[in-house]
Amino acid sequence: NTIVGNSAQNGGGIHNSLVYEPDMQNNILGGNAASIAGPDLWGAFKSNGYNLIEDPTGATITGLDQTDITGIAPVLYALADNGGPTQTMLPLPDSPVVDAGYCTETTDQRGVGYARVVDTWLLNSPGGNGCDIGAVELQTLPLMCPDGTSGDDVLHCQANPPIYSNSDNNIDLGAGNDALTLLSGVTV
């Protein structure tokens, strides 16, 4: 699940007033707001690992371990039609959720044509299998996004979806100034 950008008095993302602790695994909770307490979560929960909870204040979470990420924003694209029956929020290539999860499903929330585990060159979480935390899987890491014309080519590794305009998927390095813009943490 990806629960982002919601608000309530208590538990802007999820409010649990039940006696038992719901299990959580492979969820994103971030960027939610609460006017009283618990911006992302309020109440008692049990982590089964591989969650990103930006602000756990207001929640009691048992089972948190090294596979859970807290105190960090999920770094997602805006809500958009990324295929499938509902709008989704894809992780940006530099999101901490990329390859940080563990999943058993074969497709993400969008269904057929959207593989659940697309293992990139990033390191997996301990015990993880390379799926992304949350409802949807970033299908590729867009590394080559040239404009396909001669002259000044600019490569921005943030295209969504990746744009491969020329036949060899490379910046032409011919006449003109070629530039490479890297996301934080990416090196060449």
Coordinates of N, CA and C in Angstrom, one line a residue:
N1 N 0.8 -1.2 0.0 CA 0.0 0.0 0.0 C 0.9 1.2 0.0
T2 N 0.4 2.3 -0.6 CA 1.0 3.6 -0.6 C 0.0 4.6 0.0
I3 N 0.2 5.1 1.2 CA -0.8 6.0 1.8 C 0.0 7.3 2.0
V4 N -0.3 8.3 1.2 CA 0.4 9.5 1.2 C -0.5 10.7 0.9
G5 N -0.3 11.8 1.6 CA -1.1 13.0 1.3 C -2.5 13.1 1.9
N6 N -2.8 12.4 3.0 CA -4.1 12.4 3.6 C -4.0 13.2 4.9
S7 N -5.2 13.5 5.4 CA -5.3 14.2 6.7 C -6.5 13.8 7.5
A8 N -6.3 13.9 8.8 CA -7.4 13.6 9.8 C -7.0 14.2 11.1
Q9 N -7.9 14.1 12.1 CA -7.6 14.6 13.4 C -6.5 13.8 14.1
N10 N -6.7 12.4 14.0 CA -5.7 11.5 14.6 C -5.4 10.5 13.5
G11 N -4.1 10.2 13.3 CA -3.8 9.2 12.2 C -4.1 9.6 10.9
G12 N -3.4 10.6 10.4 CA -3.7 11.2 9.0 C -3.6 10.1 7.9
G13 N -2.7 9.1 8.1 CA -2.6 8.0 7.1 C -3.5 6.9 7.5
I14 N -3.3 6.3 8.8 CA -4.2 5.2 9.3 C -4.4 5.5 10.8
H15 N -5.7 5.4 11.1 CA -6.1 5.5 12.5 C -6.6 4.2 13.0
N16 N -5.9 3.6 13.9 CA -6.3 2.3 14.5 C -6.8 2.4 15.9
S17 N -8.1 2.3 16.2 CA -8.6 2.4 17.5 C -9.0 1.0 18.0
L18 N -8.6 -0.1 17.3 CA -9.0 -1.4 17.7 C -8.0 -1.9 18.7
V19 N -8.4 -3.0 19.4 CA -7.6 -3.6 20.5 C -6.4 -4.3 19.9
Y20 N -6.6 -5.0 18.7 CA -5.5 -5.7 18.2 C -4.6 -4.9 17.3
E21 N -3.4 -5.4 17.0 CA -2.4 -4.6 16.2 C -2.5 -5.2 14.8
P22 N -2.9 -4.4 13.8 CA -2.9 -4.9 12.4 C -1.5 -5.1 11.9
D23 N -1.2 -6.1 11.1 CA 0.1 -6.4 10.6 C 0.3 -5.5 9.4
M24 N 1.6 -5.0 9.3 CA 2.0 -4.1 8.2 C 3.2 -4.7 7.5
Q25 N 3.2 -4.8 6.2 CA 4.4 -5.2 5.5 C 4.4 -4.5 4.1
N26 N 5.5 -4.0 3.7 CA 5.7 -3.4 2.4 C 4.8 -2.2 2.1
N27 N 4.6 -1.3 3.1 CA 3.8 -0.2 3.0 C 4.5 1.1 3.1
I28 N 4.0 2.1 2.3 CA 4.6 3.5 2.4 C 3.5 4.3 3.1
L29 N 3.9 5.0 4.2 CA 3.1 6.0 4.9 C 3.9 7.2 5.1
G30 N 3.6 8.3 4.4 CA 4.4 9.5 4.4 C 3.6 10.7 3.9
G31 N 4.0 11.9 4.4 CA 3.4 13.1 3.9 C 1.9 13.2 4.3
N32 N 1.5 12.5 5.3 CA 0.1 12.7 5.8 C 0.1 13.7 6.9
A33 N -1.0 14.2 7.4 CA -1.1 15.2 8.4 C -2.2 14.9 9.4
A34 N -2.0 15.2 10.6 CA -3.1 15.1 11.7 C -3.1 16.4 12.5
S35 N -4.3 16.9 12.7 CA -4.5 18.1 13.5 C -4.2 17.9 15.0
I36 N -4.4 16.7 15.5 CA -4.2 16.4 16.9 C -2.9 15.5 17.1
A37 N -2.9 14.3 16.6 CA -1.8 13.4 16.8 C -1.6 12.4 15.7
G38 N -0.4 11.9 15.5 CA -0.1 10.8 14.6 C -0.3 11.1 13.1
P39 N 0.6 11.9 12.6 CA 0.5 12.3 11.2 C 0.4 11.2 10.2
D40 N 1.2 10.1 10.4 CA 1.1 9.0 9.4 C 0.3 7.8 10.1
L41 N 0.5 7.6 11.3 CA -0.2 6.5 12.0 C -0.6 6.9 13.4
W42 N -1.8 6.4 13.9 CA -2.2 6.6 15.2 C -2.7 5.3 15.7
G43 N -2.2 4.8 16.9 CA -2.7 3.5 17.5 C -1.6 2.5 17.5
A44 N -2.0 1.3 17.7 CA -1.0 0.2 17.8 C -0.9 -0.6 16.5
F45 N 0.3 -1.0 16.1 CA 0.5 -1.7 14.8 C 1.6 -2.7 15.0
K46 N 1.7 -3.7 14.2 CA 2.8 -4.7 14.2 C 3.4 -4.7 12.8
S47 N 4.7 -4.4 12.8 CA 5.5 -4.4 11.5 C 6.0 -5.8 11.3
N48 N 5.8 -6.3 10.0 CA 6.4 -7.5 9.5 C 7.5 -7.2 8.6
G49 N 8.0 -5.9 8.7 CA 9.2 -5.5 7.9 C 8.8 -4.8 6.6
Y50 N 9.9 -4.2 6.1 CA 9.8 -3.5 4.7 C 8.8 -2.4 4.6
N51 N 8.7 -1.6 5.6 CA 7.8 -0.4 5.6 C 8.6 0.8 5.6
L52 N 8.0 1.9 4.9 CA 8.6 3.2 5.1 C 7.5 4.0 5.8
I53 N 7.8 4.5 7.0 CA 6.9 5.3 7.8 C 7.6 6.6 8.1
E54 N 7.2 7.7 7.4 CA 7.9 9.0 7.5 C 7.9 9.5 8.9
D55 N 6.7 9.5 9.5 CA 6.6 10.1 10.9 C 5.8 9.1 11.7
P56 N 6.4 8.2 12.5 CA 5.6 7.3 13.3 C 5.1 7.9 14.7
T57 N 5.3 9.2 14.9 CA 4.9 9.8 16.1 C 3.4 9.6 16.3
G58 N 3.0 9.1 17.5 CA 1.5 8.9 17.7 C 1.2 7.4 17.6
A59 N 2.1 6.6 17.2 CA 1.8 5.1 17.0 C 2.7 4.3 17.9
T60 N 2.3 3.2 18.3 CA 3.1 2.2 18.9 C 3.2 1.0 17.9
I61 N 4.5 0.8 17.5 CA 4.7 -0.2 16.5 C 5.7 -1.3 17.0
T62 N 5.2 -2.5 17.1 CA 6.0 -3.6 17.5 C 6.6 -4.2 16.3
G63 N 7.8 -4.8 16.5 CA 8.4 -5.6 15.4 C 9.2 -4.8 14.4
L64 N 9.4 -3.5 14.6 CA 10.3 -2.7 13.7 C 11.7 -3.3 13.7
D65 N 12.2 -3.4 12.5 CA 13.6 -3.9 12.4 C 14.4 -3.2 11.3
Q66 N 15.6 -3.7 11.0 CA 16.5 -3.0 10.0 C 15.9 -2.8 8.7
T67 N 14.8 -3.6 8.3 CA 14.2 -3.5 7.0 C 13.2 -2.3 6.9
D68 N 12.8 -1.8 8.1 CA 11.8 -0.7 8.1 C 12.6 0.6 8.1
I69 N 12.0 1.6 7.4 CA 12.6 2.9 7.2 C 11.7 3.9 7.9
T70 N 12.2 4.7 8.8 CA 11.5 5.7 9.5 C 12.2 7.0 9.4
G71 N 11.4 8.1 9.5 CA 12.0 9.5 9.5 C 12.5 10.0 8.2
I72 N 12.2 9.3 7.1 CA 12.6 9.7 5.8 C 11.4 9.8 4.9
A73 N 11.3 10.8 4.0 CA 10.2 11.0 3.1 C 10.3 9.9 2.0
P74 N 9.2 9.5 1.4 CA 9.3 8.4 0.4 C 9.8 8.8 -0.9
V75 N 9.8 10.0 -1.3 CA 10.3 10.5 -2.6 C 9.5 9.9 -3.8
L76 N 8.3 10.3 -4.0 CA 7.5 9.8 -5.0 C 7.1 10.8 -6.1
Y77 N 6.8 10.3 -7.3 CA 6.1 11.2 -8.3 C 4.7 11.5 -7.8
A78 N 4.1 12.6 -8.4 CA 2.8 13.0 -8.0 C 1.8 11.9 -8.5
L79 N 0.6 11.9 -7.9 CA -0.4 11.0 -8.2 C -0.8 11.1 -9.7
A80 N -0.7 10.0 -10.5 CA -0.9 10.1 -11.9 C -1.4 8.8 -12.5
D81 N -1.9 8.8 -13.7 CA -2.3 7.6 -14.4 C -1.0 6.9 -14.9
N82 N -0.5 5.9 -14.2 CA 0.7 5.2 -14.6 C 0.3 3.8 -15.1
G83 N -0.9 3.7 -15.6 CA -1.4 2.4 -16.1 C -2.2 1.7 -15.0
G84 N -3.0 0.8 -15.3 CA -3.9 0.1 -14.4 C -5.1 0.8 -14.1
P85 N -6.0 0.3 -13.2 CA -7.3 0.8 -13.0 C -7.4 2.1 -12.1
T86 N -6.4 2.4 -11.3 CA -6.4 3.5 -10.5 C -5.1 4.4 -10.7
Q87 N -5.2 5.6 -10.3 CA -4.0 6.4 -10.3 C -3.0 6.0 -9.2
T88 N -1.7 6.1 -9.4 CA -0.7 5.7 -8.5 C 0.4 6.7 -8.3
M89 N 1.2 6.5 -7.4 CA 2.4 7.4 -7.1 C 3.6 6.5 -7.2
L90 N 4.3 6.6 -8.4 CA 5.5 5.8 -8.6 C 6.7 6.4 -7.8
P91 N 7.6 5.5 -7.3 CA 8.8 6.0 -6.7 C 9.7 6.7 -7.7
L92 N 10.3 7.8 -7.3 CA 11.4 8.4 -8.1 C 12.6 7.4 -8.1
P93 N 13.4 7.5 -9.1 CA 14.6 6.6 -9.1 C 15.5 6.7 -7.9
D94 N 15.5 7.9 -7.2 CA 16.4 8.0 -6.0 C 15.6 7.8 -4.7
S95 N 14.4 7.3 -4.8 CA 13.5 7.0 -3.6 C 14.1 5.9 -2.7
P96 N 14.1 6.1 -1.4 CA 14.6 5.0 -0.5 C 13.7 3.7 -0.6
V97 N 12.6 3.8 -1.2 CA 11.7 2.5 -1.3 C 12.1 1.6 -2.5
V98 N 12.9 2.1 -3.4 CA 13.3 1.3 -4.6 C 14.2 0.1 -4.1
D99 N 13.8 -1.1 -4.5 CA 14.5 -2.3 -4.1 C 14.6 -2.6 -2.6
A100 N 13.8 -1.9 -1.8 CA 13.9 -2.0 -0.4 C 12.9 -2.9 0.3
G101 N 12.1 -3.6 -0.6 CA 11.0 -4.4 0.0 C 11.1 -5.9 -0.2
Y102 N 10.1 -6.6 0.2 CA 10.0 -8.1 0.0 C 8.6 -8.4 -0.4
C103 N 8.4 -9.0 -1.6 CA 7.0 -9.2 -2.1 C 6.9 -10.7 -2.6
T104 N 5.7 -11.2 -2.5 CA 5.5 -12.5 -3.1 C 4.5 -12.4 -4.3
E105 N 3.9 -11.3 -4.6 CA 3.1 -11.1 -5.7 C 3.9 -11.1 -7.0
T106 N 3.3 -11.4 -8.1 CA 4.0 -11.4 -9.4 C 3.7 -10.0 -10.1
T107 N 2.6 -9.3 -9.8 CA 2.4 -8.0 -10.4 C 2.1 -7.0 -9.3
D108 N 2.3 -5.7 -9.6 CA 2.0 -4.7 -8.6 C 0.5 -4.4 -8.7
Q109 N 0.1 -3.3 -8.0 CA -1.3 -3.0 -8.0 C -2.0 -2.8 -9.3
R110 N -1.2 -2.4 -10.3 CA -1.7 -2.1 -11.6 C -2.1 -3.3 -12.4
G111 N -1.6 -4.5 -12.0 CA -2.0 -5.7 -12.7 C -1.1 -6.2 -13.8
V112 N -1.6 -7.0 -14.7 CA -0.8 -7.7 -15.8 C 0.0 -6.6 -16.6
G113 N 1.2 -6.9 -16.8 CA 2.1 -6.0 -17.5 C 3.0 -5.2 -16.6
Y114 N 2.8 -5.3 -15.3 CA 3.6 -4.5 -14.4 C 4.2 -5.5 -13.3
A115 N 5.4 -6.0 -13.6 CA 6.0 -6.9 -12.8 C 6.2 -6.4 -11.4
R116 N 6.1 -7.3 -10.4 CA 6.2 -6.8 -9.0 C 7.7 -6.7 -8.6
V117 N 8.5 -7.6 -9.1 CA 9.9 -7.5 -8.7 C 10.7 -7.1 -9.9
V118 N 11.2 -5.9 -10.0 CA 12.1 -5.4 -11.0 C 13.3 -5.0 -10.3
D119 N 14.2 -6.0 -10.2 CA 15.4 -5.7 -9.4 C 16.4 -4.9 -10.2
T120 N 16.8 -3.7 -9.6 CA 17.7 -2.8 -10.3 C 19.1 -3.0 -9.8
W121 N 20.0 -2.2 -10.2 CA 21.4 -2.2 -9.7 C 21.6 -1.7 -8.3
L122 N 20.5 -1.3 -7.6 CA 20.6 -0.8 -6.2 C 20.7 -2.0 -5.3
L123 N 21.3 -1.9 -4.2 CA 21.3 -3.0 -3.2 C 20.0 -3.2 -2.6
N124 N 19.6 -4.5 -2.4 CA 18.4 -4.8 -1.7 C 18.5 -4.7 -0.2
S125 N 17.3 -4.5 0.4 CA 17.3 -4.5 1.9 C 17.7 -5.9 2.4
P126 N 18.3 -6.0 3.6 CA 18.6 -7.3 4.1 C 17.4 -8.2 4.1
G127 N 17.6 -9.4 3.5 CA 16.5 -10.3 3.3 C 15.5 -10.0 2.3
G128 N 15.6 -8.8 1.7 CA 14.6 -8.4 0.6 C 14.9 -9.1 -0.7
N129 N 13.9 -9.0 -1.6 CA 14.1 -9.7 -2.9 C 14.1 -8.7 -4.1
G130 N 14.2 -7.4 -3.8 CA 14.3 -6.4 -4.8 C 13.1 -5.7 -5.2
C131 N 11.9 -6.1 -4.6 CA 10.7 -5.3 -5.0 C 10.8 -4.0 -4.3
D132 N 10.0 -3.1 -4.8 CA 9.9 -1.7 -4.2 C 8.9 -1.8 -3.0
I133 N 9.1 -1.0 -2.0 CA 8.1 -0.8 -0.9 C 7.0 0.0 -1.5
G134 N 5.7 -0.4 -1.2 CA 4.5 0.3 -1.6 C 3.7 -0.4 -2.6
A135 N 2.7 0.2 -3.2 CA 1.8 -0.4 -4.1 C 2.3 -0.7 -5.5
V136 N 3.2 0.1 -6.0 CA 3.7 0.0 -7.3 C 5.2 -0.1 -7.4
E137 N 5.6 -0.7 -8.5 CA 7.0 -1.0 -8.8 C 7.5 -0.1 -9.9
L138 N 8.7 0.6 -9.6 CA 9.3 1.3 -10.6 C 9.8 0.3 -11.6
Q139 N 9.4 0.4 -12.9 CA 9.7 -0.7 -13.8 C 11.1 -0.6 -14.4
T140 N 11.7 0.6 -14.5 CA 13.1 0.7 -14.9 C 13.7 1.9 -14.2
L141 N 15.0 1.9 -14.1 CA 15.7 3.1 -13.7 C 16.1 3.8 -14.9
P142 N 15.5 5.0 -15.2 CA 15.7 5.7 -16.4 C 17.1 6.3 -16.4
L143 N 18.1 5.7 -17.1 CA 19.4 6.2 -17.1 C 19.8 6.9 -18.4
M144 N 19.1 6.6 -19.5 CA 19.4 7.3 -20.8 C 18.2 7.9 -21.3
C145 N 18.1 9.2 -21.3 CA 16.9 10.0 -21.7 C 17.3 11.1 -22.7
P146 N 18.0 10.8 -23.8 CA 18.4 11.9 -24.6 C 17.2 12.5 -25.4
D147 N 17.4 13.7 -26.0 CA 16.3 14.3 -26.7 C 16.3 13.8 -28.2
G148 N 17.3 13.0 -28.6 CA 17.3 12.4 -29.9 C 17.7 13.3 -31.1
T149 N 18.1 14.5 -30.8 CA 18.5 15.5 -31.9 C 19.9 15.8 -31.8
S150 N 20.5 16.2 -32.9 CA 21.9 16.6 -32.8 C 22.0 18.0 -32.2
G151 N 23.1 18.3 -31.7 CA 23.3 19.6 -31.0 C 23.5 19.4 -29.5
D152 N 22.9 20.2 -28.7 CA 23.1 20.2 -27.3 C 22.1 19.2 -26.7
D153 N 22.6 18.0 -26.3 CA 21.8 17.0 -25.7 C 22.0 17.1 -24.1
V154 N 20.9 16.9 -23.5 CA 20.9 16.9 -22.0 C 20.3 15.6 -21.5
L155 N 20.9 14.9 -20.6 CA 20.4 13.7 -20.1 C 20.0 13.9 -18.7
H156 N 18.7 13.8 -18.4 CA 18.1 14.0 -17.1 C 17.6 12.6 -16.7
C157 N 18.1 12.0 -15.6 CA 17.6 10.7 -15.2 C 16.4 10.8 -14.3
Q158 N 15.4 11.6 -14.8 CA 14.2 11.7 -14.0 C 12.9 11.5 -14.9
A159 N 13.1 11.2 -16.2 CA 11.9 11.1 -17.1 C 11.0 10.0 -16.6
N160 N 9.7 10.2 -16.7 CA 8.7 9.3 -16.3 C 7.6 9.2 -17.3
P161 N 7.5 8.2 -18.2 CA 8.4 7.1 -18.2 C 9.7 7.5 -18.9
P162 N 10.7 6.6 -18.9 CA 12.0 6.9 -19.5 C 11.8 7.2 -21.0
I163 N 12.5 8.1 -21.6 CA 12.4 8.5 -23.0 C 13.7 8.0 -23.7
Y164 N 13.6 7.1 -24.6 CA 14.7 6.7 -25.4 C 14.4 7.1 -26.9
S165 N 14.9 8.3 -27.2 CA 14.5 8.8 -28.5 C 15.4 8.4 -29.7
N166 N 16.6 8.1 -29.4 CA 17.5 7.8 -30.5 C 17.7 6.3 -30.6
S167 N 18.2 5.8 -31.7 CA 18.3 4.4 -31.9 C 19.3 3.6 -31.0
D168 N 20.3 4.3 -30.6 CA 21.3 3.6 -29.8 C 21.2 3.8 -28.3
N169 N 20.2 4.6 -27.9 CA 20.0 4.9 -26.5 C 21.2 5.6 -25.8
N170 N 21.9 6.4 -26.5 CA 23.1 7.1 -26.0 C 23.0 8.5 -26.4
I171 N 23.6 9.4 -25.6 CA 23.9 10.8 -26.0 C 24.9 10.7 -27.1
D172 N 24.6 11.5 -28.2 CA 25.4 11.3 -29.4 C 26.8 11.8 -29.3
L173 N 27.2 12.7 -28.3 CA 28.5 13.3 -28.1 C 29.1 13.8 -29.4
G174 N 28.3 14.2 -30.4 CA 28.7 14.8 -31.6 C 28.9 16.3 -31.4
A175 N 28.6 17.1 -32.4 CA 28.7 18.5 -32.3 C 27.7 19.0 -31.3
G176 N 28.1 20.0 -30.5 CA 27.2 20.6 -29.5 C 27.7 20.2 -28.1
N177 N 27.1 20.8 -27.1 CA 27.5 20.5 -25.8 C 26.5 19.5 -25.2
D178 N 27.1 18.4 -24.7 CA 26.3 17.3 -24.1 C 26.5 17.5 -22.5
A179 N 25.4 17.3 -21.8 CA 25.4 17.4 -20.4 C 24.8 16.3 -19.7
L180 N 25.2 15.9 -18.5 CA 24.7 14.8 -17.8 C 24.3 15.3 -16.4
T181 N 23.0 15.2 -16.0 CA 22.5 15.6 -14.7 C 22.2 14.3 -13.9
L182 N 22.8 14.2 -12.8 CA 22.6 13.0 -12.0 C 21.8 13.3 -10.8
L183 N 21.0 12.3 -10.4 CA 20.2 12.3 -9.2 C 21.2 12.2 -8.0
S184 N 20.7 12.6 -6.8 CA 21.6 12.5 -5.6 C 21.9 11.0 -5.4
G185 N 23.2 10.7 -5.1 CA 23.6 9.4 -4.9 C 24.0 8.6 -6.1
V186 N 23.8 9.1 -7.3 CA 24.2 8.4 -8.5 C 25.5 8.9 -9.0
T187 N 26.4 8.0 -9.3 CA 27.7 8.3 -9.8 C 28.0 7.6 -11.1
V188 N 28.9 8.1 -11.9 CA 29.3 7.5 -13.1 C 30.7 7.1 -13.1

